[in-house]
């Protein structure tokens, strides 16, 4: 059965969901990005010569971009799925002729689309601040999309698991924010004392931020093969897990 | 061909048996009343027909199509107006119908035409731009019915469709349901208003504690001048005492 229209309809509804609350979903991360770029790029950055041979703003920007891409894709799928369960309109999708795979795909594309909307906006802001560059466009696209997919999948899991609004925010507070900040968003590995450099190297967020930094500046501190391996493992592992949860109807089908 | 064929259907939630070995047939074109107290197993059965719940054991077929094995095809045949308002309350009536039509693979032109038809039939035209949350209880019920009818299903399942609806609107809905049933649509209705079931349905089944305790033509339930309500109470109390 050809379900192109159904899937397209699902995705357009997901897009409508976040554009309906554009102040929260789009303007808020863009305004935050302006503040980050201004403070870390100009106020603080003007007092720092360079890091790894590039201007501080060029070093920090990929981290700001990645943090927002991660947040946007995660929030889209987690909140969308949770609200569908909370208000019971998940049933509208369950009675429609959509497979579990299509339901999952629709959510993921919704999450990636929001992340790309947010990321594009921040990139345009960075251009206005003369802070943007892309050295390897294909790698830029690769890291933006694959990391969005990972956190859209994480969001799906949390959207299925959460029983209240507090639980929806647990991951952002305890994992996403601290691990991004500690994943080389503002500093290079060499700026840390040697004894704790290992912590940054085992933090997967370091590979996400550093990969995007490589695509934008050409500077790389992490092992690229390891980074791609981590991304592939996360997508396949999380994708398999949430597909299985959809298949057994965990917390959505009685 | 049967519109609905349920064979030895069981639904368990861990150790609790919600529906126990239920078998039931509804013929094409019938207006079928499915009665039972709260928690008897009506909504669970409906959820398993429509795909909201999974089936523990047995089989359910809609127009000969297995709802589990060929679920995509089966779901195009069924429209559900549920008991609860399971809807995105921030969407307008138009958008609710638009997206729902899309989920059932209706093309743009088809959707536009169908939306106009339904808004007119259910007298929702003047409210089309209103968000669901801004509507009165009666209007909300009409929107639920419109959504269930959007893809023009062959089997319409109405789970308490007139709950919270005023008398006038209830009568209007009854007239509309009679009309679409006369035009060939099979309808499965659950309701706590037994006079509604008595008025509309040709055949009736009563479920109690997950088991069918009576099924037959309406005439069998209302013979000897008894009302359906009296017969219903007799049957359900008999099973309680046994």
Short mmCIF file of C-alpha atoms in Angstrom, two decimals:
data_model
loop_
_atom_site.label_atom_id
_atom_site.label_comp_id
_atom_site.label_asym_id
_atom_site.label_seq_id
_atom_site.Cartn_x
_atom_site.Cartn_y
_atom_site.Cartn_z
CA UNK A 1 0.00 0.00 0.00
CA UNK A 2 1.40 3.35 -1.07
CA UNK A 3 1.43 5.63 1.94
CA UNK A 4 3.22 8.66 0.52
CA UNK A 5 0.35 11.06 1.16
CA UNK A 6 -0.14 9.76 4.71
CA UNK A 7 3.53 10.13 5.55
CA UNK A 8 3.72 13.58 3.97
CA UNK A 9 0.62 14.60 5.90
CA UNK A 10 2.16 13.34 9.13
CA UNK A 11 5.38 15.28 8.50
CA UNK A 12 3.57 18.49 7.55
CA UNK A 13 1.57 18.20 10.78
CA UNK A 14 4.81 17.87 12.75
CA UNK A 15 6.18 20.98 11.03
CA UNK A 16 2.92 22.80 11.69
CA UNK A 17 3.28 21.84 15.35
CA UNK A 18 6.56 23.67 15.86
CA UNK A 19 5.87 26.59 13.54
CA UNK A 20 2.64 27.19 15.48
CA UNK A 21 4.76 28.03 18.53
CA UNK A 22 7.53 29.75 16.57
CA UNK A 23 8.53 32.11 19.38
CA UNK A 24 9.43 29.17 21.60
CA UNK A 25 10.68 26.75 18.95
CA UNK A 26 12.59 29.12 16.63
CA UNK A 27 13.00 32.64 18.02
CA UNK A 28 14.18 31.46 21.43
CA UNK A 29 17.20 29.46 20.15
CA UNK A 30 18.02 32.21 17.65
CA UNK A 31 18.01 34.88 20.37
CA UNK A 32 20.13 32.63 22.59
CA UNK A 33 22.56 32.16 19.73
CA UNK A 34 22.84 35.94 19.24
CA UNK A 35 23.72 36.29 22.92
CA UNK A 36 26.25 33.46 22.82
CA UNK A 37 27.90 34.81 19.68
CA UNK A 38 28.00 38.34 21.08
CA UNK A 39 29.30 37.43 24.54
CA UNK A 40 31.66 34.58 23.76
CA UNK A 41 32.60 35.77 20.30
CA UNK A 42 33.09 39.46 20.93
CA UNK A 43 33.09 40.36 24.63
CA UNK A 44 35.17 37.39 25.81
CA UNK A 45 36.60 36.41 22.41
CA UNK A 46 38.18 39.80 21.79
CA UNK A 47 40.51 39.10 24.76
CA UNK A 48 41.56 35.68 23.44
CA UNK A 49 44.04 35.62 20.58
CA UNK A 50 43.10 32.29 19.01
CA UNK A 51 42.41 28.64 19.80
CA UNK A 52 43.90 25.88 17.65
CA UNK A 53 44.93 28.55 15.19
CA UNK A 54 41.46 30.04 14.61
CA UNK A 55 39.55 32.99 16.08
CA UNK A 56 37.65 32.20 19.27
CA UNK A 57 34.27 32.99 17.67
CA UNK A 58 35.00 30.56 14.82
CA UNK A 59 35.97 27.95 17.43
CA UNK A 60 32.86 28.46 19.57
CA UNK A 61 30.26 28.80 16.79
CA UNK A 62 30.12 25.07 15.84
CA UNK A 63 29.50 24.25 19.50
CA UNK A 64 26.65 26.77 19.72
CA UNK A 65 25.20 25.41 16.49
CA UNK A 66 25.48 21.78 17.58
CA UNK A 67 23.94 22.44 20.99
CA UNK A 68 20.91 24.03 19.35
CA UNK A 69 20.61 21.31 16.71
CA UNK A 70 20.63 18.70 19.47
CA UNK A 71 18.06 20.58 21.59
CA UNK A 72 15.73 21.25 18.66
CA UNK A 73 15.59 17.70 17.35
CA UNK A 74 15.24 16.24 20.84
CA UNK A 75 12.52 18.65 21.93
CA UNK A 76 10.53 18.22 18.75
CA UNK A 77 10.15 14.46 18.99
CA UNK A 78 10.02 14.20 22.79
CA UNK A 79 7.35 16.87 23.28
CA UNK A 80 5.37 15.95 20.18
CA UNK A 81 5.09 12.30 21.14
CA UNK A 82 4.50 13.03 24.81
CA UNK A 83 1.67 15.47 24.00
CA UNK A 84 0.11 12.97 21.63
CA UNK A 85 0.08 10.44 24.46
CA UNK A 86 -0.97 12.97 27.10
CA UNK A 87 -3.93 14.33 25.09
CA UNK A 88 -4.61 10.85 23.65
CA UNK A 89 -4.51 12.03 20.05
CA UNK A 90 -1.84 9.43 19.39
CA UNK A 91 -4.96 7.31 18.76
CA UNK A 92 -5.64 9.35 15.64
CA UNK A 93 -2.38 8.01 14.22
CA UNK A 94 -2.84 4.48 15.54
CA UNK A 95 -6.14 4.05 13.67
CA UNK A 96 -4.64 5.41 10.44
CA UNK A 97 -3.11 3.03 7.88
CA UNK A 98 0.46 3.82 8.92
CA UNK A 99 3.08 1.22 9.79
CA UNK A 100 5.21 1.50 12.92
CA UNK A 101 8.17 2.31 10.70
CA UNK A 102 6.24 5.14 9.03
CA UNK A 103 5.14 6.52 12.39
CA UNK A 104 8.74 6.51 13.53
CA UNK A 105 10.02 7.99 10.26
CA UNK A 106 7.48 10.82 10.46
CA UNK A 107 8.65 11.77 13.93
CA UNK A 108 12.33 11.60 12.98
CA UNK A 109 11.85 13.77 9.87
CA UNK A 110 9.90 16.25 12.01
CA UNK A 111 12.80 16.41 14.48
CA UNK A 112 15.46 16.78 11.79
CA UNK A 113 13.43 19.47 10.01
CA UNK A 114 13.11 21.55 13.19
CA UNK A 115 16.84 21.13 13.87
CA UNK A 116 17.65 22.31 10.34
CA UNK A 117 15.29 25.31 10.67
CA UNK A 118 17.00 26.30 13.93
CA UNK A 119 20.51 25.59 12.58
CA UNK A 120 19.93 27.56 9.39
CA UNK A 121 18.68 30.54 11.40
CA UNK A 122 21.75 30.48 13.63
CA UNK A 123 24.02 30.18 10.63
CA UNK A 124 22.39 33.25 9.05
CA UNK A 125 22.87 35.13 12.35
CA UNK A 126 26.52 34.09 12.34
CA UNK A 127 26.91 35.41 8.80
CA UNK A 128 25.53 38.76 10.00
CA UNK A 129 28.19 38.75 12.74
CA UNK A 130 30.87 37.81 10.18
CA UNK A 131 31.50 34.67 12.19
CA UNK A 132 30.36 31.93 9.80
CA UNK A 133 32.37 29.76 7.47
CA UNK A 134 32.03 26.33 5.93
CA UNK A 135 35.18 24.56 4.77
CA UNK A 136 33.66 21.16 4.01
CA UNK A 137 29.96 21.59 3.07
CA UNK A 138 29.24 17.86 2.75
CA UNK A 139 30.65 17.11 6.17
CA UNK A 140 28.68 20.06 7.52
CA UNK A 141 25.50 18.53 6.13
CA UNK A 142 26.51 15.06 7.34
CA UNK A 143 27.12 16.09 10.97
CA UNK A 144 24.05 18.35 11.14
CA UNK A 145 21.69 15.68 9.85
CA UNK A 146 23.11 12.59 11.54
CA UNK A 147 23.34 14.19 14.98
CA UNK A 148 19.76 15.51 14.54
CA UNK A 149 18.66 11.95 13.78
CA UNK A 150 20.36 10.64 16.92
CA UNK A 151 18.64 13.16 19.19
CA UNK A 152 15.32 12.84 17.41
CA UNK A 153 15.55 9.13 18.25
CA UNK A 154 16.48 9.92 21.86
CA UNK A 155 13.47 12.28 21.94
CA UNK A 156 11.18 9.52 20.69
CA UNK A 157 12.38 7.26 23.49
CA UNK A 158 11.85 9.96 26.13
CA UNK A 159 8.46 10.88 24.60
CA UNK A 160 7.38 7.27 25.03
CA UNK A 161 8.88 6.84 28.48
CA UNK A 162 7.94 10.10 30.22
CA UNK A 163 4.94 10.20 32.50
CA UNK A 164 5.09 13.91 33.25
CA UNK A 165 6.63 17.17 32.08
CA UNK A 166 9.45 16.96 34.59
CA UNK A 167 10.68 13.68 33.13
CA UNK A 168 10.70 15.27 29.66
CA UNK A 169 13.32 17.75 30.85
CA UNK A 170 15.53 15.33 32.77
CA UNK A 171 17.67 14.43 29.77
CA UNK A 172 18.22 18.06 28.74
CA UNK A 173 19.20 19.08 32.26
CA UNK A 174 21.40 16.14 33.22
CA UNK A 175 22.81 14.87 29.92
CA UNK A 176 22.47 17.17 26.91
CA UNK A 177 23.52 20.48 28.49
CA UNK A 178 26.42 19.29 30.67
CA UNK A 179 27.83 16.86 28.12
CA UNK A 180 27.70 19.46 25.33
CA UNK A 181 29.38 22.07 27.55
CA UNK A 182 31.99 19.50 28.57
CA UNK A 183 32.34 18.23 25.00
CA UNK A 184 34.59 21.00 23.81
CA UNK A 185 31.97 23.62 23.07
CA UNK A 186 34.09 26.46 24.50
CA UNK A 187 37.53 24.91 24.82
CA UNK A 188 39.98 22.65 23.05
CA UNK A 189 41.19 19.37 24.58
CA UNK A 190 44.66 20.84 25.14
CA UNK A 191 43.23 23.59 27.38
CA UNK A 192 42.27 20.98 29.97
CA UNK A 193 44.74 19.54 32.51
CA UNK A 194 46.27 16.38 31.05
CA UNK A 195 44.79 14.19 33.79
CA UNK A 196 41.18 14.94 32.79
CA UNK A 197 41.58 15.11 29.03
CA UNK A 198 40.42 11.49 28.82
CA UNK A 199 36.98 12.56 30.03
CA UNK A 200 36.48 14.73 26.99
CA UNK A 201 37.68 11.95 24.70
CA UNK A 202 35.13 9.45 26.01
CA UNK A 203 32.30 11.98 25.78
CA UNK A 204 30.41 11.27 22.52
CA UNK A 205 29.25 14.90 22.39
CA UNK A 206 32.91 15.88 21.84
CA UNK A 207 32.90 13.95 18.54
CA UNK A 208 29.64 15.61 17.45
CA UNK A 209 30.89 19.15 18.22
CA UNK A 210 34.36 18.51 16.89
CA UNK A 211 33.04 16.94 13.68
CA UNK A 212 30.94 20.00 12.96
CA UNK A 213 33.88 22.23 13.87
CA UNK A 214 36.03 20.38 11.34
CA UNK A 215 33.41 20.93 8.63
CA UNK A 216 33.23 24.65 9.42
CA UNK A 217 36.84 25.50 10.15
CA UNK A 218 39.02 22.60 8.99
CA UNK A 219 40.35 22.21 12.55
CA UNK A 220 39.92 18.82 14.17
CA UNK A 221 41.04 17.38 17.50
CA UNK A 222 39.08 14.13 17.56
CA UNK A 223 39.56 10.95 15.57
CA UNK A 224 37.17 11.27 12.64
CA UNK A 225 36.77 7.51 12.13
CA UNK A 226 35.88 7.09 15.82
CA UNK A 227 33.35 9.94 15.50
CA UNK A 228 31.65 8.41 12.47
CA UNK A 229 31.65 5.05 14.25
CA UNK A 230 29.95 6.54 17.31
CA UNK A 231 27.34 8.28 15.15
CA UNK A 232 26.61 5.10 13.17
CA UNK A 233 26.39 3.03 16.35
CA UNK A 234 24.02 5.55 17.98
CA UNK A 235 21.71 5.72 14.96
CA UNK A 236 21.54 1.96 14.50
CA UNK A 237 21.28 1.18 18.22
CA UNK A 238 18.71 3.84 19.09
CA UNK A 239 16.84 3.32 15.81
CA UNK A 240 16.58 -0.41 16.52
CA UNK A 241 15.45 0.19 20.09
CA UNK A 242 12.69 2.70 19.33
CA UNK A 243 11.50 0.75 16.28
CA UNK A 244 11.13 -2.30 18.55
CA UNK A 245 9.27 -0.20 21.15
CA UNK A 246 6.87 1.05 18.46
CA UNK A 247 6.44 -2.50 17.19
CA UNK A 248 5.38 -3.85 20.58
CA UNK A 249 3.31 -0.71 21.18
CA UNK A 250 5.19 0.18 24.36
CA UNK A 251 3.15 2.85 26.18
CA UNK A 252 1.13 3.70 23.08
CA UNK A 253 -0.94 0.65 22.19
CA UNK A 254 -2.81 -1.00 25.05
CA UNK B 1 -20.05 -10.73 3.53
CA UNK B 2 -19.82 -9.74 7.17
CA UNK B 3 -18.79 -6.18 7.92
CA UNK B 4 -17.21 -7.37 11.15
CA UNK B 5 -16.27 -10.88 12.19
CA UNK B 6 -14.79 -11.45 15.63
CA UNK B 7 -13.72 -15.01 16.47
CA UNK B 8 -12.62 -16.21 19.91
CA UNK B 9 -11.20 -12.80 20.69
CA UNK B 10 -9.46 -12.36 24.03
CA UNK B 11 -7.75 -9.30 25.41
CA UNK B 12 -5.63 -9.49 28.55
CA UNK B 13 -3.80 -6.75 30.44
CA UNK B 14 -1.18 -8.74 32.35
CA UNK B 15 -3.37 -10.98 34.53
CA UNK B 16 -6.63 -9.10 33.99
CA UNK B 17 -8.91 -10.51 31.29
CA UNK B 18 -10.77 -7.53 29.78
CA UNK B 19 -12.46 -9.50 26.99
CA UNK B 20 -12.86 -13.25 27.22
CA UNK B 21 -13.21 -15.43 24.12
CA UNK B 22 -15.68 -13.12 22.40
CA UNK B 23 -17.22 -14.05 19.06
CA UNK B 24 -19.51 -11.73 17.15
CA UNK B 25 -20.66 -11.06 13.61
CA UNK B 26 -22.09 -7.88 12.17
CA UNK B 27 -23.58 -8.02 8.70
CA UNK B 28 -22.98 -5.41 6.05
CA UNK B 29 -25.50 -2.58 6.31
CA UNK B 30 -26.54 -3.34 9.89
CA UNK B 31 -26.99 -0.74 12.61
CA UNK B 32 -25.60 -2.69 15.53
CA UNK B 33 -25.91 -1.77 19.19
CA UNK B 34 -23.14 -2.90 21.53
CA UNK B 35 -24.23 -2.50 25.12
CA UNK B 36 -22.57 -2.98 28.46
CA UNK B 37 -21.73 -1.25 31.71
CA UNK B 38 -18.56 0.81 32.14
CA UNK B 39 -15.59 -1.55 32.13
CA UNK B 40 -17.56 -4.39 30.51
CA UNK B 41 -15.18 -4.56 27.55
CA UNK B 42 -16.90 -2.47 24.85
CA UNK B 43 -14.19 0.12 24.36
CA UNK B 44 -11.43 -2.51 24.62
CA UNK B 45 -13.10 -4.46 21.81
CA UNK B 46 -13.46 -1.31 19.71
CA UNK B 47 -9.81 -0.41 20.34
CA UNK B 48 -8.74 -3.84 19.11
CA UNK B 49 -10.89 -3.53 15.97
CA UNK B 50 -9.35 -0.17 15.13
CA UNK B 51 -5.71 -0.89 16.03
CA UNK B 52 -5.43 1.23 19.17
CA UNK B 53 -4.98 -1.94 21.24
CA UNK B 54 -3.28 -5.20 20.37
CA UNK B 55 -5.14 -8.49 20.30
CA UNK B 56 -4.07 -11.15 22.82
CA UNK B 57 -5.82 -14.07 21.13
CA UNK B 58 -8.36 -14.79 18.39
CA UNK B 59 -9.04 -12.87 15.21
CA UNK B 60 -10.93 -9.80 14.04
CA UNK B 61 -11.83 -9.24 10.41
CA UNK B 62 -13.37 -6.18 8.80
CA UNK B 63 -15.05 -6.96 5.47
CA UNK B 64 -12.95 -10.13 5.38
CA UNK B 65 -9.67 -8.31 6.07
CA UNK B 66 -7.70 -9.30 9.16
CA UNK B 67 -7.12 -6.19 11.31
CA UNK B 68 -3.80 -7.55 12.54
CA UNK B 69 -2.25 -9.18 9.47
CA UNK B 70 -3.54 -6.68 6.87
CA UNK B 71 -3.91 -3.74 9.19
CA UNK B 72 -3.29 -1.01 6.61
CA UNK B 73 -6.08 -2.20 4.33
CA UNK B 74 -8.40 -2.96 7.25
CA UNK B 75 -8.01 0.50 8.77
CA UNK B 76 -9.14 2.24 5.59
CA UNK B 77 -12.48 0.46 6.02
CA UNK B 78 -13.11 1.70 9.56
CA UNK B 79 -13.94 5.12 10.98
CA UNK B 80 -13.96 5.68 14.73
CA UNK B 81 -15.69 8.37 16.73
CA UNK B 82 -14.30 7.65 20.20
CA UNK B 83 -15.78 8.22 23.61
CA UNK B 84 -13.04 10.69 24.63
CA UNK B 85 -11.98 13.75 22.64
CA UNK B 86 -8.65 12.39 21.41
CA UNK B 87 -7.77 15.41 19.34
CA UNK B 88 -5.24 18.23 19.05
CA UNK B 89 -7.34 20.93 20.68
CA UNK B 90 -5.33 23.77 19.11
CA UNK B 91 -6.21 22.79 15.55
CA UNK B 92 -9.14 24.35 13.72
CA UNK B 93 -11.97 22.12 12.50
CA UNK B 94 -10.77 22.50 8.93
CA UNK B 95 -7.22 21.49 9.82
CA UNK B 96 -8.37 18.52 11.89
CA UNK B 97 -10.24 17.16 8.89
CA UNK B 98 -7.48 18.11 6.47
CA UNK B 99 -4.74 16.26 8.31
CA UNK B 100 -6.97 13.31 9.05
CA UNK B 101 -7.84 12.93 5.37
CA UNK B 102 -4.14 13.04 4.62
CA UNK B 103 -3.43 10.23 7.07
CA UNK B 104 -5.89 8.14 5.06
CA UNK B 105 -4.08 8.94 1.80
CA UNK B 106 -6.78 11.22 0.42
CA UNK B 107 -5.58 13.54 -2.33
CA UNK B 108 -5.81 17.32 -1.97
CA UNK B 109 -8.89 17.75 -4.19
CA UNK B 110 -10.65 14.79 -2.56
CA UNK B 111 -9.98 16.23 0.87
CA UNK B 112 -11.19 19.70 -0.05
CA UNK B 113 -14.42 18.32 -1.48
CA UNK B 114 -15.05 15.99 1.45
CA UNK B 115 -14.40 18.71 4.02
CA UNK B 116 -16.97 20.97 2.36
CA UNK B 117 -19.50 18.11 2.30
CA UNK B 118 -19.02 17.23 5.96
CA UNK B 119 -19.01 20.80 7.20
CA UNK B 120 -22.30 21.34 5.41
CA UNK B 121 -23.96 18.09 6.49
CA UNK B 122 -22.95 18.48 10.12
CA UNK B 123 -23.63 22.24 10.16
CA UNK B 124 -20.09 23.16 11.06
CA UNK B 125 -19.49 25.66 8.25
CA UNK B 126 -19.63 28.77 10.42
CA UNK B 127 -17.20 27.24 12.92
CA UNK B 128 -14.64 25.94 10.43
CA UNK B 129 -11.91 28.37 11.48
CA UNK B 130 -12.43 27.84 15.21
CA UNK B 131 -9.99 25.80 17.25
CA UNK B 132 -11.42 22.62 18.76
CA UNK B 133 -10.96 23.96 22.30
CA UNK B 134 -13.24 26.92 21.50
CA UNK B 135 -16.22 24.72 20.62
CA UNK B 136 -19.19 23.70 22.76
CA UNK B 137 -19.65 20.05 23.79
CA UNK B 138 -22.19 19.41 21.05
CA UNK B 139 -20.01 20.91 18.34
CA UNK B 140 -17.05 18.87 19.57
CA UNK B 141 -19.09 15.69 19.18
CA UNK B 142 -19.99 16.71 15.63
CA UNK B 143 -16.33 17.28 14.82
CA UNK B 144 -15.48 13.81 16.14
CA UNK B 145 -18.15 12.37 13.88
CA UNK B 146 -16.90 14.41 10.91
CA UNK B 147 -13.36 13.15 11.50
CA UNK B 148 -14.57 9.54 11.64
CA UNK B 149 -16.44 10.03 8.36
CA UNK B 150 -13.68 11.94 6.58
CA UNK B 151 -12.31 8.99 4.59
CA UNK B 152 -15.81 7.64 3.99
CA UNK B 153 -15.35 4.34 5.84
CA UNK B 154 -17.60 1.34 5.22
CA UNK B 155 -17.82 0.57 8.93
CA UNK B 156 -18.49 3.44 11.28
CA UNK B 157 -17.83 2.84 14.97
CA UNK B 158 -19.48 5.26 17.36
CA UNK B 159 -18.42 4.97 20.98
CA UNK B 160 -20.87 7.05 23.02
CA UNK B 161 -21.41 9.56 20.21
CA UNK B 162 -24.11 11.56 21.96
CA UNK B 163 -22.61 11.79 25.44
CA UNK B 164 -22.98 15.36 26.66
CA UNK B 165 -25.03 16.40 23.63
CA UNK B 166 -28.26 18.36 24.07
CA UNK B 167 -31.60 16.84 23.07
CA UNK B 168 -32.00 18.81 19.84
CA UNK B 169 -28.60 17.94 18.51
CA UNK B 170 -29.01 14.33 19.58
CA UNK B 171 -32.14 14.09 17.44
CA UNK B 172 -30.33 15.71 14.52
CA UNK B 173 -27.47 13.23 14.85
CA UNK B 174 -29.90 10.32 15.00
CA UNK B 175 -31.53 11.47 11.77
CA UNK B 176 -28.17 11.78 10.08
CA UNK B 177 -27.03 8.35 11.28
CA UNK B 178 -30.26 6.76 10.09
CA UNK B 179 -29.72 8.37 6.72
CA UNK B 180 -26.15 7.15 6.23
CA UNK B 181 -27.12 3.69 7.46
CA UNK B 182 -29.96 3.60 4.93
CA UNK B 183 -27.41 4.57 2.28
CA UNK B 184 -25.44 1.42 3.11
CA UNK B 185 -22.98 2.30 5.83
CA UNK B 186 -22.58 -0.30 8.57
CA UNK B 187 -22.68 1.24 12.03
CA UNK B 188 -21.54 -0.14 15.37
CA UNK B 189 -22.91 1.97 18.21
CA UNK B 190 -22.23 1.89 21.92
CA UNK B 191 -24.32 4.08 24.15
CA UNK B 192 -25.57 4.36 27.69
CA UNK B 193 -28.77 5.91 26.31
CA UNK B 194 -30.74 2.75 25.72
CA UNK B 195 -33.61 4.59 24.05
CA UNK B 196 -31.07 5.70 21.45
CA UNK B 197 -30.04 2.11 20.79
CA UNK B 198 -33.67 1.01 20.73
CA UNK B 199 -34.52 3.67 18.19
CA UNK B 200 -31.56 3.21 15.86
CA UNK B 201 -30.28 -0.36 15.96
CA UNK B 202 -31.50 -3.50 14.16
CA UNK B 203 -29.40 -5.92 16.17
CA UNK B 204 -27.97 -5.73 19.66
CA UNK B 205 -25.31 -7.48 21.72
CA UNK B 206 -24.78 -7.12 25.46
CA UNK B 207 -21.36 -7.58 26.96
CA UNK B 208 -20.76 -8.12 30.65
CA UNK B 209 -17.40 -8.76 32.32
CA UNK B 210 -15.78 -9.28 28.94
CA UNK B 211 -18.30 -11.87 27.73
CA UNK B 212 -21.25 -11.62 25.39
CA UNK B 213 -24.33 -12.50 27.44
CA UNK B 214 -26.94 -11.87 24.76
CA UNK B 215 -27.07 -11.16 21.05
CA UNK B 216 -29.95 -10.97 18.65
CA UNK B 217 -32.44 -8.85 16.74
CA UNK B 218 -33.81 -5.86 18.55
CA UNK B 219 -37.28 -7.45 18.47
CA UNK B 220 -36.01 -10.26 20.71
CA UNK B 221 -34.99 -7.76 23.36
CA UNK B 222 -38.16 -5.69 23.34
CA UNK B 223 -40.80 -8.41 22.98
CA UNK B 224 -43.67 -8.74 25.49
CA UNK B 225 -43.87 -4.98 25.67
CA UNK B 226 -40.66 -4.72 27.68
CA UNK B 227 -38.34 -1.83 27.13
CA UNK B 228 -34.74 -2.46 26.12
CA UNK B 229 -33.66 -0.94 29.41
CA UNK B 230 -35.71 -3.43 31.43
CA UNK B 231 -34.42 -6.38 29.42
CA UNK B 232 -30.86 -5.11 29.70
CA UNK B 233 -31.12 -4.86 33.50
CA UNK B 234 -32.66 -8.32 33.72
CA UNK B 235 -29.84 -9.88 31.71
CA UNK B 236 -26.97 -8.11 33.43
CA UNK B 237 -28.38 -8.74 36.92
CA UNK B 238 -28.91 -12.40 36.07
CA UNK B 239 -25.22 -12.79 35.24
CA UNK B 240 -24.24 -10.95 38.41
CA UNK B 241 -26.32 -13.25 40.60
CA UNK B 242 -24.99 -16.35 38.86
#
